[in-house]
PDB file of C-alpha atoms in Angstrom:
ATOM      1  CA  UNK A   1    -109.494  33.615 -58.340  1.00 65.00           C
ATOM      2  CA  UNK A   2    -106.039  32.559 -57.165  1.00 90.00           C
ATOM      3  CA  UNK A   3    -105.347  29.502 -59.294  1.00 91.00           C
ATOM      4  CA  UNK A   4    -102.688  27.998 -61.530  1.00 92.00           C
ATOM      5  CA  UNK A   5    -101.838  24.859 -63.497  1.00 93.00           C
ATOM      6  CA  UNK A   6     -99.462  22.046 -62.584  1.00 95.00           C
ATOM      7  CA  UNK A   7     -98.266  19.693 -65.300  1.00 96.00           C
ATOM      8  CA  UNK A   8     -95.458  17.258 -65.942  1.00 97.00           C
ATOM      9  CA  UNK A   9     -94.518  13.629 -66.414  1.00 97.00           C
ATOM     10  CA  UNK A  10     -94.442  10.613 -64.118  1.00 97.00           C
ATOM     11  CA  UNK A  11     -91.647   8.164 -64.924  1.00 97.00           C
ATOM     12  CA  UNK A  12     -89.985   5.172 -63.317  1.00 95.00           C
ATOM     13  CA  UNK A  13     -86.356   5.047 -62.193  1.00 93.00           C
ATOM     14  CA  UNK A  14     -85.289   4.280 -65.782  1.00 96.00           C
ATOM     15  CA  UNK A  15     -87.209   7.338 -67.104  1.00 96.00           C
ATOM     16  CA  UNK A  16     -89.924   5.167 -68.697  1.00 97.00           C
ATOM     17  CA  UNK A  17     -93.387   6.781 -68.636  1.00 98.00           C
ATOM     18  CA  UNK A  18     -95.929   5.449 -66.156  1.00 98.00           C
ATOM     19  CA  UNK A  19     -99.409   5.359 -67.649  1.00 98.00           C
ATOM     20  CA  UNK A  20    -102.413   5.451 -65.320  1.00 98.00           C
ATOM     21  CA  UNK A  21    -100.675   6.989 -62.294  1.00 98.00           C
ATOM     22  CA  UNK A  22    -102.876   9.157 -60.085  1.00 98.00           C
ATOM     23  CA  UNK A  23    -101.487  12.652 -59.508  1.00 98.00           C
ATOM     24  CA  UNK A  24    -103.020  14.801 -56.783  1.00 98.00           C
ATOM     25  CA  UNK A  25    -102.560  18.427 -55.754  1.00 97.00           C
ATOM     26  CA  UNK A  26    -103.298  18.525 -52.004  1.00 94.00           C
ATOM     27  CA  UNK A  27    -106.197  16.137 -52.624  1.00 92.00           C
ATOM     28  CA  UNK A  28    -108.155  19.019 -54.189  1.00 93.00           C
ATOM     29  CA  UNK A  29    -107.412  18.491 -57.881  1.00 96.00           C
ATOM     30  CA  UNK A  30    -106.638  14.992 -59.165  1.00 97.00           C
ATOM     31  CA  UNK A  31    -105.683  13.646 -62.572  1.00 98.00           C
ATOM     32  CA  UNK A  32    -104.380  10.487 -64.234  1.00 98.00           C
ATOM     33  CA  UNK A  33    -101.324  10.209 -66.480  1.00 98.00           C
ATOM     34  CA  UNK A  34    -101.701   9.326 -70.163  1.00 98.00           C
ATOM     35  CA  UNK A  35     -99.646   6.743 -72.097  1.00 98.00           C
ATOM     36  CA  UNK A  36     -96.690   9.191 -72.136  1.00 98.00           C
ATOM     37  CA  UNK A  37     -96.871   9.628 -68.350  1.00 98.00           C
ATOM     38  CA  UNK A  38     -98.118  13.210 -68.859  1.00 98.00           C
ATOM     39  CA  UNK A  39    -100.565  14.894 -66.491  1.00 98.00           C
ATOM     40  CA  UNK A  40    -102.111  18.350 -66.260  1.00 97.00           C
ATOM     41  CA  UNK A  41    -103.930  19.661 -63.192  1.00 97.00           C
ATOM     42  CA  UNK A  42    -106.018  22.752 -63.909  1.00 95.00           C
ATOM     43  CA  UNK A  43    -107.474  25.322 -61.494  1.00 93.00           C
ATOM     44  CA  UNK A  44    -105.189  24.374 -58.599  1.00 95.00           C
ATOM     45  CA  UNK A  45    -105.460  26.883 -55.722  1.00 93.00           C
ATOM     46  CA  UNK A  46    -102.312  29.037 -55.512  1.00 93.00           C
ATOM     47  CA  UNK A  47     -99.951  28.646 -52.563  1.00 93.00           C
ATOM     48  CA  UNK A  48     -98.125  25.660 -51.117  1.00 95.00           C
ATOM     49  CA  UNK A  49     -99.395  22.494 -52.798  1.00 96.00           C
ATOM     50  CA  UNK A  50     -98.639  18.918 -51.751  1.00 97.00           C
ATOM     51  CA  UNK A  51     -98.169  17.116 -55.067  1.00 97.00           C
ATOM     52  CA  UNK A  52     -98.245  13.317 -55.036  1.00 98.00           C
ATOM     53  CA  UNK A  53     -98.128  10.528 -57.629  1.00 98.00           C
ATOM     54  CA  UNK A  54     -99.227   6.959 -56.947  1.00 97.00           C
ATOM     55  CA  UNK A  55     -99.743   3.723 -58.858  1.00 98.00           C
ATOM     56  CA  UNK A  56     -99.963   0.137 -57.685  1.00 97.00           C
ATOM     57  CA  UNK A  57     -96.650  -1.652 -58.142  1.00 96.00           C
ATOM     58  CA  UNK A  58     -94.586   1.547 -57.865  1.00 96.00           C
ATOM     59  CA  UNK A  59     -93.216   3.595 -54.991  1.00 94.00           C
ATOM     60  CA  UNK A  60     -95.279   6.733 -54.331  1.00 95.00           C
ATOM     61  CA  UNK A  61     -93.559  10.077 -54.758  1.00 95.00           C
ATOM     62  CA  UNK A  62     -94.465  13.485 -53.379  1.00 96.00           C
ATOM     63  CA  UNK A  63     -93.186  17.054 -53.258  1.00 96.00           C
ATOM     64  CA  UNK A  64     -94.205  20.477 -51.997  1.00 96.00           C
ATOM     65  CA  UNK A  65     -94.730  23.045 -54.751  1.00 93.00           C
ATOM     66  CA  UNK A  66     -95.246  26.789 -54.289  1.00 94.00           C
ATOM     67  CA  UNK A  67     -97.764  27.612 -57.014  1.00 92.00           C
ATOM     68  CA  UNK A  68     -98.062  31.291 -57.929  1.00 87.00           C
ATOM     69  CA  UNK A  69    -101.418  32.585 -59.189  1.00 80.00           C
ATOM     70  CA  UNK A  70    -101.780  32.487 -62.971  1.00 72.00           C
ATOM     71  CA  UNK A  71     -98.680  30.369 -63.542  1.00 70.00           C
ATOM     72  CA  UNK A  72     -97.943  26.812 -64.506  1.00 65.00           C
TER      73      UNK A  72
END
């Protein structure tokens, strides 16, 4: 199966962690950040992935990521 893992942190403009932000990989795999702003999306289909982070009260952010099979 052609899958990988995407992980990272969601922070505000002052680099403070944002807890409870929703992070989505092309709407297929979704997760929520912990108190450190950390998220981990497992079993994301390899290829171009539209990664987005949203939370009420904050500007949404998004990026295209080229995920290679078996990587993170």
